[in-house]
Short mmCIF file of C-alpha atoms in Angstrom, two decimals:
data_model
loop_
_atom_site.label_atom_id
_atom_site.label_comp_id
_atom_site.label_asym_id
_atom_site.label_seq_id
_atom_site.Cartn_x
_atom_site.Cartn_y
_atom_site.Cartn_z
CA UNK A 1012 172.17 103.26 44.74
CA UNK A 1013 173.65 100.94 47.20
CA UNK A 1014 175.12 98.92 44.58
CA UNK A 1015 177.16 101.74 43.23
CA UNK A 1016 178.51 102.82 46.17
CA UNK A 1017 180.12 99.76 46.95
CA UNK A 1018 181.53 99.17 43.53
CA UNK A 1019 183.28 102.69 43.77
CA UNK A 1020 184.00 101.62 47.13
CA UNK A 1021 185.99 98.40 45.91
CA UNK A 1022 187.41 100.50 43.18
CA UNK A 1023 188.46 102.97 45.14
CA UNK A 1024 190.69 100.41 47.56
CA UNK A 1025 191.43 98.80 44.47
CA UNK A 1026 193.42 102.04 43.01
CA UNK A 1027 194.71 102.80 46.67
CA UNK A 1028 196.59 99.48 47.48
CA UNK A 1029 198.60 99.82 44.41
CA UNK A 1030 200.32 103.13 46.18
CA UNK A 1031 198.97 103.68 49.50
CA UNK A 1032 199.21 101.00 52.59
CA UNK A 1033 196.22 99.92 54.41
CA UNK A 1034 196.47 102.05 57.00
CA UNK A 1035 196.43 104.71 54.68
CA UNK A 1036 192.88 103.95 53.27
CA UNK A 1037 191.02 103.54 56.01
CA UNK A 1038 189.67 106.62 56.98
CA UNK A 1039 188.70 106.69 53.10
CA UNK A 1040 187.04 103.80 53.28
CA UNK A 1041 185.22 104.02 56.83
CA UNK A 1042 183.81 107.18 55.43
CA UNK A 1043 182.72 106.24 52.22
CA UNK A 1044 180.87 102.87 54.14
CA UNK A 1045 179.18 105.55 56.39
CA UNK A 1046 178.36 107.55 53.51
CA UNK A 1047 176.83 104.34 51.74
CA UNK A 1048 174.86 103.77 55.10
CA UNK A 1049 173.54 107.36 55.59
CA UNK A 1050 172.29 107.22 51.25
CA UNK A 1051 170.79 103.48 51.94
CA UNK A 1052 168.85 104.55 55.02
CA UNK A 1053 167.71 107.66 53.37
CA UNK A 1054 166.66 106.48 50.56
CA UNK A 1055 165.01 103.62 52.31
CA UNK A 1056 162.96 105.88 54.79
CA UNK A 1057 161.98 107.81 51.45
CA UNK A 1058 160.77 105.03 49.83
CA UNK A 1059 158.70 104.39 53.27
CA UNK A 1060 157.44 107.62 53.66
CA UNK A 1061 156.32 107.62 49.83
CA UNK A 1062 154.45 104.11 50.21
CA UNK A 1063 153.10 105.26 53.43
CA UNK A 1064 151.89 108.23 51.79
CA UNK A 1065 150.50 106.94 48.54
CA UNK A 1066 148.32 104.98 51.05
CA UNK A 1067 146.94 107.30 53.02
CA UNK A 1068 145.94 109.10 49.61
CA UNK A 1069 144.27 106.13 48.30
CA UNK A 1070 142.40 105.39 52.19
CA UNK A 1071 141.59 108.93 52.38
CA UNK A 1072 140.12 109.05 48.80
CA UNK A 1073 137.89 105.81 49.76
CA UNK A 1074 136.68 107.49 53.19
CA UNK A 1075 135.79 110.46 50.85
CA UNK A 1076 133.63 108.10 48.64
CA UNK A 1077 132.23 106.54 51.45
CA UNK A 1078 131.19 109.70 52.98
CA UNK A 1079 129.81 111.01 49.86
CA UNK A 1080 127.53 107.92 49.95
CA UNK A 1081 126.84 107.77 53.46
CA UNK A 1082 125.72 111.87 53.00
CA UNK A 1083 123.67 110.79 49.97
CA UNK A 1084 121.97 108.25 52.28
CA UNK A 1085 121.54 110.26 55.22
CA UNK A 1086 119.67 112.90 52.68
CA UNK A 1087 117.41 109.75 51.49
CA UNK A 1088 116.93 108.63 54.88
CA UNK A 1089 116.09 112.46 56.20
CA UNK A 1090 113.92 112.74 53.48
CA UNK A 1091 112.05 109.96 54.14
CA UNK A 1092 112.12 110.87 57.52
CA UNK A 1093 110.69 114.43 56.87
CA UNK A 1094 108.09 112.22 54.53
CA UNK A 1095 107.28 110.33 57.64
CA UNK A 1096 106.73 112.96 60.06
CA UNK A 1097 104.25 114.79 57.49
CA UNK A 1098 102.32 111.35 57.48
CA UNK A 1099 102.25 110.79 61.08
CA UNK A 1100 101.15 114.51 61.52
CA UNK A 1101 98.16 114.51 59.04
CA UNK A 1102 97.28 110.82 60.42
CA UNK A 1103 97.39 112.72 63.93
CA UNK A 1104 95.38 115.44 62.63
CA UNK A 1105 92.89 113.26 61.52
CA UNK A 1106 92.62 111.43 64.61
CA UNK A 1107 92.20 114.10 66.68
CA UNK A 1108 89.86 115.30 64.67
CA UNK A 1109 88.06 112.14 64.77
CA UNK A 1110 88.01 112.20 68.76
CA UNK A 1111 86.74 115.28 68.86
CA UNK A 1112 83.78 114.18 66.60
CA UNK A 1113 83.33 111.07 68.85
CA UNK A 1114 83.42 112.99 71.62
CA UNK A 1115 80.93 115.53 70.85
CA UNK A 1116 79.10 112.57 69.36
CA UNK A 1117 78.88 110.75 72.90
CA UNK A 1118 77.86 113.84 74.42
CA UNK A 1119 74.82 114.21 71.98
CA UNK A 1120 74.61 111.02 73.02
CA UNK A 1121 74.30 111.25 76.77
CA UNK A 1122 72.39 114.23 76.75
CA UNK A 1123 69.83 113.05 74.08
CA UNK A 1124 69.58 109.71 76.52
CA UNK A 1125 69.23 112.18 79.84
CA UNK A 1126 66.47 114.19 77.89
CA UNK A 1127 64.25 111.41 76.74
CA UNK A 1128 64.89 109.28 80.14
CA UNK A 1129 63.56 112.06 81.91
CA UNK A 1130 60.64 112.82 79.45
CA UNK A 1131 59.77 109.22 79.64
CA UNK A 1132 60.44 108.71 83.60
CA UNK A 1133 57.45 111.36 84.63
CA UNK A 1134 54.70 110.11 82.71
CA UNK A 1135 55.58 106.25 83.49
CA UNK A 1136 55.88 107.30 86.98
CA UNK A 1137 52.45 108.46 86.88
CA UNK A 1138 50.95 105.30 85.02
CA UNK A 1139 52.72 103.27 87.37
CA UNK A 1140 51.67 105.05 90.55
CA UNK A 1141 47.67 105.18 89.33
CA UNK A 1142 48.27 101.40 88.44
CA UNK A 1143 49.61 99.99 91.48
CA UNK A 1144 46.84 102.25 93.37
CA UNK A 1145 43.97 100.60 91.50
CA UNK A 1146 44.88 96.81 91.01
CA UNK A 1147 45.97 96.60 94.78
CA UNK A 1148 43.94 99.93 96.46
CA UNK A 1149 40.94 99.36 94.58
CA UNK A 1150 38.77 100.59 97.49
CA UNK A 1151 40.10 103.94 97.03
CA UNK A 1152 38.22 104.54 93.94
CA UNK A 1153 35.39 102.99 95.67
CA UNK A 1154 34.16 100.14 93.86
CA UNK A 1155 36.12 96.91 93.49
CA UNK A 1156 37.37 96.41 89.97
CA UNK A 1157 36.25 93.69 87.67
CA UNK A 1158 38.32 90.91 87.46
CA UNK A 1159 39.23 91.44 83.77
CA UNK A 1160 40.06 95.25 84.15
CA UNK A 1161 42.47 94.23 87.07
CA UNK A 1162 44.03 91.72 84.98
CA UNK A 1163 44.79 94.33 82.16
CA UNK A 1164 45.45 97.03 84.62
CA UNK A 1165 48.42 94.50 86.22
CA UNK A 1166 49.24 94.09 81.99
CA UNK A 1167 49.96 98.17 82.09
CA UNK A 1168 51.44 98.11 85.26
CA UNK A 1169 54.21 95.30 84.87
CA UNK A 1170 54.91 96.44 81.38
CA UNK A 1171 55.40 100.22 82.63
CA UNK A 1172 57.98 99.30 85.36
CA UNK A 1173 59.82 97.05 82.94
CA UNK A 1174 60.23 100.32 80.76
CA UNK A 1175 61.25 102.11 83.99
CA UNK A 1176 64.27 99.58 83.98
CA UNK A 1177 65.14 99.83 80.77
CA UNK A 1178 65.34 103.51 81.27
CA UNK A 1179 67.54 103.01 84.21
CA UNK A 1180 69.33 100.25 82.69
CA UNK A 1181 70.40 103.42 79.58
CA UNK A 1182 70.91 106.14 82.13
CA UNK A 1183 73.45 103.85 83.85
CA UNK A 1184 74.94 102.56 80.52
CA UNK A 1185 75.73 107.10 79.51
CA UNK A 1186 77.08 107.54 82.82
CA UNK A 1187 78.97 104.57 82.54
CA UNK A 1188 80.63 105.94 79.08
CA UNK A 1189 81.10 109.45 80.84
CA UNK A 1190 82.60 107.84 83.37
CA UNK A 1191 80.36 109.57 86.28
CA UNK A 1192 78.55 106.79 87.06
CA UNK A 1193 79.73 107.17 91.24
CA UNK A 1194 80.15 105.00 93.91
CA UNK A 1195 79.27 106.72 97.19
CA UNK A 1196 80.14 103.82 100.11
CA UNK A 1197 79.08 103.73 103.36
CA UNK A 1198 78.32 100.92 106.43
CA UNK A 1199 76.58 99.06 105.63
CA UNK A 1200 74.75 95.51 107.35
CA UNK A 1201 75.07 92.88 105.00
CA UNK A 1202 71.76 91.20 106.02
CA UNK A 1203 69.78 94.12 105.83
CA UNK A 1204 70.87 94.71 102.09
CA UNK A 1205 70.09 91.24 101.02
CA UNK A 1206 66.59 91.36 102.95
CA UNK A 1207 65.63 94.52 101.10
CA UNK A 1208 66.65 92.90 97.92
CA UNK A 1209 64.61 89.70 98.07
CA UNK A 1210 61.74 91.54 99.53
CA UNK A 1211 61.67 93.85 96.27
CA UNK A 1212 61.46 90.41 94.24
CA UNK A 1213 59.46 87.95 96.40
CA UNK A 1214 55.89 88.89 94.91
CA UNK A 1215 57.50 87.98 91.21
CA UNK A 1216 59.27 84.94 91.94
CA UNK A 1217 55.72 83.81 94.17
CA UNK A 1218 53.95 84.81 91.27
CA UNK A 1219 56.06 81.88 89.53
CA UNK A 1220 55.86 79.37 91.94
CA UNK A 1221 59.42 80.10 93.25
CA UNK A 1222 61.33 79.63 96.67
CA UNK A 1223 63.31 82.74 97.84
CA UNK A 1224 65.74 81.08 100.15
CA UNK A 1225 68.18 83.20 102.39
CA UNK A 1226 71.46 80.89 103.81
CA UNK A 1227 73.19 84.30 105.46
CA UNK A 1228 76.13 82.63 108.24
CA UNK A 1229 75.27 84.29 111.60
CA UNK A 1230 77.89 87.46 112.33
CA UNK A 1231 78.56 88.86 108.72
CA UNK A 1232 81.12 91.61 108.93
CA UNK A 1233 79.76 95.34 108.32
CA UNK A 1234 80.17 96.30 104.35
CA UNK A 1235 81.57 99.30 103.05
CA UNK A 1236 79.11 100.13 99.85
CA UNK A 1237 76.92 102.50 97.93
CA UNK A 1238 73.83 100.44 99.17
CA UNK A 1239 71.77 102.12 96.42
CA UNK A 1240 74.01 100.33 93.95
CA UNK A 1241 74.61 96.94 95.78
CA UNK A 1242 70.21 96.76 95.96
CA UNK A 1243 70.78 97.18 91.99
CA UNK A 1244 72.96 94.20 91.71
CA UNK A 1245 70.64 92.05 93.72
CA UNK A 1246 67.73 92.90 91.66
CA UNK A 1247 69.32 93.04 88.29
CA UNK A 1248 70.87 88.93 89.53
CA UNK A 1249 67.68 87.82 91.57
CA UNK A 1250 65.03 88.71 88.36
CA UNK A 1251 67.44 87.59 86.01
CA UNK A 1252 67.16 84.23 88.66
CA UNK A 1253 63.35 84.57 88.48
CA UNK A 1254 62.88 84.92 84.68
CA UNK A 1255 65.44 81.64 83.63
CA UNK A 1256 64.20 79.66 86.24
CA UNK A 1257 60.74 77.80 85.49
CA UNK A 1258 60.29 76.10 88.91
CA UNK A 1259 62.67 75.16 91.67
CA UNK A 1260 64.03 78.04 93.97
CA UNK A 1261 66.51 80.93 93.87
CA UNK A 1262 68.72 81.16 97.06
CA UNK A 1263 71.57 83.53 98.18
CA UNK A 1264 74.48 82.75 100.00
CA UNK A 1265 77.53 85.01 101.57
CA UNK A 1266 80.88 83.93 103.28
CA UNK A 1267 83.29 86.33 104.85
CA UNK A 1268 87.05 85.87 102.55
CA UNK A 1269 90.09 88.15 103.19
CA UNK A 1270 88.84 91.54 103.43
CA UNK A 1271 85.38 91.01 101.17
CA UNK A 1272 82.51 89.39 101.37
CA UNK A 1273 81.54 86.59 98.56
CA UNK A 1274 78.01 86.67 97.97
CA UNK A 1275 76.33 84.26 95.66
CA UNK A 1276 72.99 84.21 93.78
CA UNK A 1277 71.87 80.72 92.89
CA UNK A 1278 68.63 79.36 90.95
CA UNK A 1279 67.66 75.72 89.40
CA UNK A 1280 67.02 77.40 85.88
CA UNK A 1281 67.71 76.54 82.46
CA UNK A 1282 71.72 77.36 82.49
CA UNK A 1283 73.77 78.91 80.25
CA UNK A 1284 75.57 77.53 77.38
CA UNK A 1285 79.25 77.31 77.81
CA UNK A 1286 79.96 79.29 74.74
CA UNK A 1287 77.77 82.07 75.80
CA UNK A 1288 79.34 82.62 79.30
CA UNK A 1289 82.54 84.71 78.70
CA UNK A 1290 80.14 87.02 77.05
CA UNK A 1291 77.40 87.67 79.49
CA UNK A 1292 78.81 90.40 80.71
CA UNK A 1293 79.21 92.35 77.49
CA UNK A 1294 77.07 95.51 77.06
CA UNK A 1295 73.90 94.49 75.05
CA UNK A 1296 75.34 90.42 74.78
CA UNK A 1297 71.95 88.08 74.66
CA UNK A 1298 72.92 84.50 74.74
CA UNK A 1299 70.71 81.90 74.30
CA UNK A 1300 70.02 80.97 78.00
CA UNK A 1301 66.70 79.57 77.19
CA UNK A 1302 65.06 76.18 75.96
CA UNK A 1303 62.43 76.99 72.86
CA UNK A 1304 63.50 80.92 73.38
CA UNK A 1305 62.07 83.73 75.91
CA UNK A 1306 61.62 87.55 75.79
CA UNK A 1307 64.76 88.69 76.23
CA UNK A 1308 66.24 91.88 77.88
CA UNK A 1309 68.38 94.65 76.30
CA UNK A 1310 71.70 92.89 77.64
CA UNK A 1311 72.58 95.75 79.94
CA UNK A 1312 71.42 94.24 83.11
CA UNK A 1313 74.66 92.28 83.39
CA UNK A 1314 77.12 94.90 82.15
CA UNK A 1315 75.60 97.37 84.38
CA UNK A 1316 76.11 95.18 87.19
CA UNK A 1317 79.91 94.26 86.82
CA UNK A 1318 80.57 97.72 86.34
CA UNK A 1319 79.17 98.24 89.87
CA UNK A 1320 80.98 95.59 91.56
CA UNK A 1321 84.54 96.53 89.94
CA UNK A 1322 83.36 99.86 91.21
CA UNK A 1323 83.49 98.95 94.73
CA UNK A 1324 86.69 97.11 94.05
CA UNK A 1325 85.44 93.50 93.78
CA UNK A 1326 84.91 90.89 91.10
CA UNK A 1327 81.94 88.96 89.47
CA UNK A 1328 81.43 85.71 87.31
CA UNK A 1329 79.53 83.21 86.37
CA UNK A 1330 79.22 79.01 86.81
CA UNK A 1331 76.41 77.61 85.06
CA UNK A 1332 75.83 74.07 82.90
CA UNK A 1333 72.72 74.18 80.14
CA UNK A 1334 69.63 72.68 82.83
CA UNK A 1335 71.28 72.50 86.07
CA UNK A 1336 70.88 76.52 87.08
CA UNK A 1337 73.22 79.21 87.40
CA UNK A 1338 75.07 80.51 90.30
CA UNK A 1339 76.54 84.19 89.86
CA UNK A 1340 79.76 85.21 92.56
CA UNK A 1341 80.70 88.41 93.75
CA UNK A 1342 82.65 90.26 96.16
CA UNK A 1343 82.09 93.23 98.42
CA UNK A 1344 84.79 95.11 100.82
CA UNK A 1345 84.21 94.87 104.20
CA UNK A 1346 84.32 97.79 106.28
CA UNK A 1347 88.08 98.76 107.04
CA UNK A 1348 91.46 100.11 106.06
CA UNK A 1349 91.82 98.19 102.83
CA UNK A 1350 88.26 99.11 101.83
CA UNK A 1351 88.77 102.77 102.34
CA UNK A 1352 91.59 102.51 100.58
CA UNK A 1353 90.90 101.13 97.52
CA UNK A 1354 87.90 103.14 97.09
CA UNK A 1355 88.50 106.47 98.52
CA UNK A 1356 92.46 107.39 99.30
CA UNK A 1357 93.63 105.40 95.74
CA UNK A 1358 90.99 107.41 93.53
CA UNK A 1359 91.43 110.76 95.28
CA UNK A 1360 95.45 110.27 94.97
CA UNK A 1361 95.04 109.91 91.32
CA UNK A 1362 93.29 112.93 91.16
CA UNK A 1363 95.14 114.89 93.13
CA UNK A 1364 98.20 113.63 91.11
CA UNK A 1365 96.57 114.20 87.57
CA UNK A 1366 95.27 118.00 88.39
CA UNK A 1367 98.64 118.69 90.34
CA UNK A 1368 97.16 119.53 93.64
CA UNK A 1369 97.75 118.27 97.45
CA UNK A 1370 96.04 115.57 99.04
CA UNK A 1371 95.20 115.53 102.75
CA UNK A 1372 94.01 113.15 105.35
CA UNK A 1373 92.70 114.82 108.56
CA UNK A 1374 92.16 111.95 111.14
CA UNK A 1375 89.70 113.60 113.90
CA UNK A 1376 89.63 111.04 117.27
CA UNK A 1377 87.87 111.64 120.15
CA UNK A 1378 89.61 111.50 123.75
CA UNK A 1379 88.04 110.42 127.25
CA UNK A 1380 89.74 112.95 129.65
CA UNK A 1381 89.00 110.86 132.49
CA UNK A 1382 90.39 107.37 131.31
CA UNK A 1383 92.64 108.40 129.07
CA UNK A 1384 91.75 106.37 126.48
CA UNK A 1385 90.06 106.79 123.22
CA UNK A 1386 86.48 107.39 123.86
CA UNK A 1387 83.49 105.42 121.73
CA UNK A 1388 80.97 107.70 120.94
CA UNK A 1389 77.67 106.52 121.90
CA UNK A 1390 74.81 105.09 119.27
CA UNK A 1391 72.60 108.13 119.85
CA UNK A 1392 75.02 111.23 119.21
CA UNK A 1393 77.46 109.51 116.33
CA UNK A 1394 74.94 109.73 113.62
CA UNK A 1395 74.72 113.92 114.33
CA UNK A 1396 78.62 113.92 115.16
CA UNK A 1397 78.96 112.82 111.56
CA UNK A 1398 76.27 114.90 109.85
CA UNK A 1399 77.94 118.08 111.93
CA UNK A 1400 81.43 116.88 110.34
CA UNK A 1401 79.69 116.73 106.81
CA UNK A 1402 78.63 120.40 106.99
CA UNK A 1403 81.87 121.68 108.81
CA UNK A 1404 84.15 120.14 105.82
CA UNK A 1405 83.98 120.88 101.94
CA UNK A 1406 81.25 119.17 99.99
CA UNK A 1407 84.16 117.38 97.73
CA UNK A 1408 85.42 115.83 100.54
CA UNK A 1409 85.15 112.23 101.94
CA UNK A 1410 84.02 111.83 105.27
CA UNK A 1411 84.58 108.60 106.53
CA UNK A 1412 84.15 107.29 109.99
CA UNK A 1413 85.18 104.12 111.58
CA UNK A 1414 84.35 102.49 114.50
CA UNK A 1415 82.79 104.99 116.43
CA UNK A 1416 85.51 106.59 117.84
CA UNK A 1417 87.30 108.33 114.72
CA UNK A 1418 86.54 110.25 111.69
CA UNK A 1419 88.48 110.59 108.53
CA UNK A 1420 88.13 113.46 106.20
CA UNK A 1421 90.16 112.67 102.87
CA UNK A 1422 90.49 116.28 101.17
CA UNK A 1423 92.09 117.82 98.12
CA UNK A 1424 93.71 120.25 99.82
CA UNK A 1425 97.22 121.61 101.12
CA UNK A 1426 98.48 120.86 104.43
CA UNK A 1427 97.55 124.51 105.81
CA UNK A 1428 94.27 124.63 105.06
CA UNK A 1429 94.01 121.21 106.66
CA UNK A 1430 95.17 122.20 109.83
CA UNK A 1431 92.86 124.91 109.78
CA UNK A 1432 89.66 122.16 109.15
CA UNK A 1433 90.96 120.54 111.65
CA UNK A 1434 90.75 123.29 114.15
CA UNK A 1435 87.50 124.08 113.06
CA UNK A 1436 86.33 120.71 113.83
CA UNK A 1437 87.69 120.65 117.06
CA UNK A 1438 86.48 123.52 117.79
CA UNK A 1439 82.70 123.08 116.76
CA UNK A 1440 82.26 119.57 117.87
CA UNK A 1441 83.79 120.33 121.97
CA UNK A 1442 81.60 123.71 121.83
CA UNK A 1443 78.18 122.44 120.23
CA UNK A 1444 77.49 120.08 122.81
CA UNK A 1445 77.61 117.38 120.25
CA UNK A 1446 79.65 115.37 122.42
CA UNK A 1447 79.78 114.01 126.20
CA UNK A 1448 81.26 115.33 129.00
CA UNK A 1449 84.82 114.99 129.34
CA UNK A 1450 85.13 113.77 126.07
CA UNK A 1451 87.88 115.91 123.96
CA UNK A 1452 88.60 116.28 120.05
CA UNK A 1453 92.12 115.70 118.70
CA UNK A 1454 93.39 115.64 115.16
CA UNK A 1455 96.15 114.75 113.12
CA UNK A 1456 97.31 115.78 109.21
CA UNK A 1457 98.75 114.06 106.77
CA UNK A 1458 99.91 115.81 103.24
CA UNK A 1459 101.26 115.01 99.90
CA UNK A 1460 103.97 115.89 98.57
CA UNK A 1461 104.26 119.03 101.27
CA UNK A 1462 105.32 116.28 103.97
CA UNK A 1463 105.71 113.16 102.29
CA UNK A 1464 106.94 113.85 98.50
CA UNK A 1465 107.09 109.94 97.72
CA UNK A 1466 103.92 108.66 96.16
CA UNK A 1467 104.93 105.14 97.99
CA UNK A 1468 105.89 106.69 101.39
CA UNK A 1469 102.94 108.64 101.67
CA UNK A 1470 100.86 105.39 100.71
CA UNK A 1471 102.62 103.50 103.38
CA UNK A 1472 101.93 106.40 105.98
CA UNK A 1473 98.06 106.43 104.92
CA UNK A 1474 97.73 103.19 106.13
CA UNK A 1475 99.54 103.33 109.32
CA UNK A 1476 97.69 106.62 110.14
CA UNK A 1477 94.03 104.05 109.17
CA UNK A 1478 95.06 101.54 110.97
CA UNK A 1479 96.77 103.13 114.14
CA UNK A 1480 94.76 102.91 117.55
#
């Protein structure tokens, strides 16, 4: 197109300088070169527009067949999805249907275990109790027994206790599963619980030739535990001691660490092989911890035991090598802030978090109006101060008092209703003449989330309001 127009351009001023002047042409030829400019760049941007065009077409057709692919996938992929979700929902259908089975299965379980326990428990109470009455009472009966029906009568007696602790040993193993198995801790004087203990197993281990050996440092802190269940660790780890150990002595040891307590339980026994000690503490684990073989327990002595030691917060294991004894470790909290805490304000929180509900501490100090200071409740009135608290507040509540001068109540409730126990305290303990003269009653409140809603700030409050004099 170009090309034409500037051959009829030259033409053109060819023709016109044969008549015409120079001056003549030039408008003609100015306008036909802006003419030829004008077509050029029109055609050009044409040509542009067209290419431009023709590949958007061909871009937007390939976006088209991509998105028909990608919409075929998608409909794969949902479909497999969809397939998915029907799998995971039968698979959850199943599985809850399987926990319900187990669960119903474990309560069979636990009941079935309660019944026969008790069935079993009152008859081997009796045979015990007529037992222990004629081999050591025999004067009672009037006659003194023959020495072979004492022997055999000892036979029936020993055998019916060890039944006893099996029983035991199950009932703690169901409420172990149920998680019920509870931990109710109190003061507690370290040397008095491990005095009761070895006194419960002295006649056995004398019966074997055995030292009992007591190495207790003088001025052991108080303990805060269920002494009911710390008596049941000493036994279950002292005739454990007294049935691996053929001759030699047994000896326990405590040393005050950090907040706890380490007690030990040591004997000159057999050992136990290094392969079976990460397991002793398994539920119904028997290792061989015995040269030639002995009667063995069920394996829940052990289990049992940890579980009451983690229950109080503290830790157990085990150093032993195969004929140089055994020595079993534990801890126990000592009375204090970081006791209470870990076993009463840490559980309770949890609770009150899981069933949605408030959690209250009501700290109840007593007040000598004539000093000024905080007053220390004597020996002879603190025990029925504390009872009279324990019937004042609700049975699900912890009472817990320290040092003879304060009381803690740790209750599931909201921060009204605490008040109001507080009062109520106050008010019964400065009018029932539990308390000296002069001496007054105040209390403090402490709720979550109504005046601390921070889980950590409330935490960090608890402890200040323990620990504040």
């Amino acid at each position: 197109m170009v090309g034409a127009l500037v051959g009829l351009m030259i033409a053109v001023i060819g023709v016109g300088t044969v008549g015409l002047g120079i001056a003549q042409l030039a408008p003609v030829i100015i306008t036909l070169a802006l003419t030829a400019m004008v077509t050029w760049t029109a055609t050009h941007n044409m040509q542009v527009t067209l290419a431009w065009t023709l590949n958007g077409y061909r871009e937007a057709h390939k976006n088209e067949l991509l998105a028909r692919e990608s919409k075929a996938n998608l409909a794969l992929a949902l479909k497999s999805l969809d397939n998915a979700l029907a799998k995971l929902r039968r698979a959850n259908e199943r599985l809850s249907q399987v926990t319900l089975e187990a669960e119903e299965a474990r309560h069979v379980k636990q009941q079935f275990a309660q019944t026969i326990s008790h069935e079993l428990r009152t008859p081997l109470n009796i045979i015990v109790g007529f037992t222990d009455v004629m081999v050591h009472s025999p004067e009672y009966y009037g006659a003194e027994l023959a020495p072979a029906y004492r022997r055999d009568l000892g036979i029936i007696n020993r055998n019916a206790q060890h039944l006893q602790s099996l029983i035991n040993d199950v009932l703690d193993l169901a409420r172990i599963e149920a998680a019920q198995m509870s931990i109710l801790p109190e003061e507690c004087e370290p040397v008095a619980l491990v005095e009761e203990s070895l006194n419960t197993v002295r006649a056995l281990a004398e019966s074997h030739g055995l030292r009992l050996e007591c190495e207790l440092p003088p001025g052991l802190p108080t303990l805060y535990v269920d002494p009911m269940r710390v008596r049941q660790v000493f036994f279950n780890l002292l005739s454990n001691a007294v049935r691996f150990t053929p001759r030699g002595s047994i000896t326990v040891r405590a040393c005050p660490q950090g907040d706890s307590v380490v007690f030990s339980v040591s004997d000159t026994g057999v050992g136990i092989a290094p392969e079976d000690l990460p397991k002793i503490f398994d539920r119904f684990y028997q290792g061989q911890r015995t040269e030639g073989g002995m009667i063995k327990g069920t394996g829940l002595g052990l289990a049992i035991t940890k579980e009451v030691i983690e229950g109080h917060g503290g830790t157990i294991y085990a150093e032993s090598k195969p004929g140089a004894g055994t020595s079993f470790f534990f801890t126990l909290p000592i009375f204090g802030a970081s006791s209470v805490f870990d076993l009463i304000v840490h559980p309770m929180l949890e609770e009150a978090e899981r069933d949605k509900m408030p959690f209250s501490i009501i700290r109840v100090e007593f007040w000598d109006q004539r000093t000024k200071r905080e007053a220390l409740i004597p020996d002879e009135t603190w025990k029925a101060v504390i009872y009279a608290l324990q019937k004042m507040v609700r049975s699900v509540d912890a009472v817990i008092p320290f040092q003879k001068n304060k009381v803690f109540d740790f209750s599931l409730t909201h921060r009204k209703l605490a008040k109001e126990i507080g009062e109520r305290i106050q008010v019964k303990l400065t009018q029932g003449g539990y308390l000296p003269k002069k001496t007054a009653v105040r209390f403090k409140t402490y709720t979550y989330p109504e005046e601390v809603p921070l889980k950590e700030d409330f935490l960090k409050g608890c402890r200040d309001l323990l620990r504040e004099d």
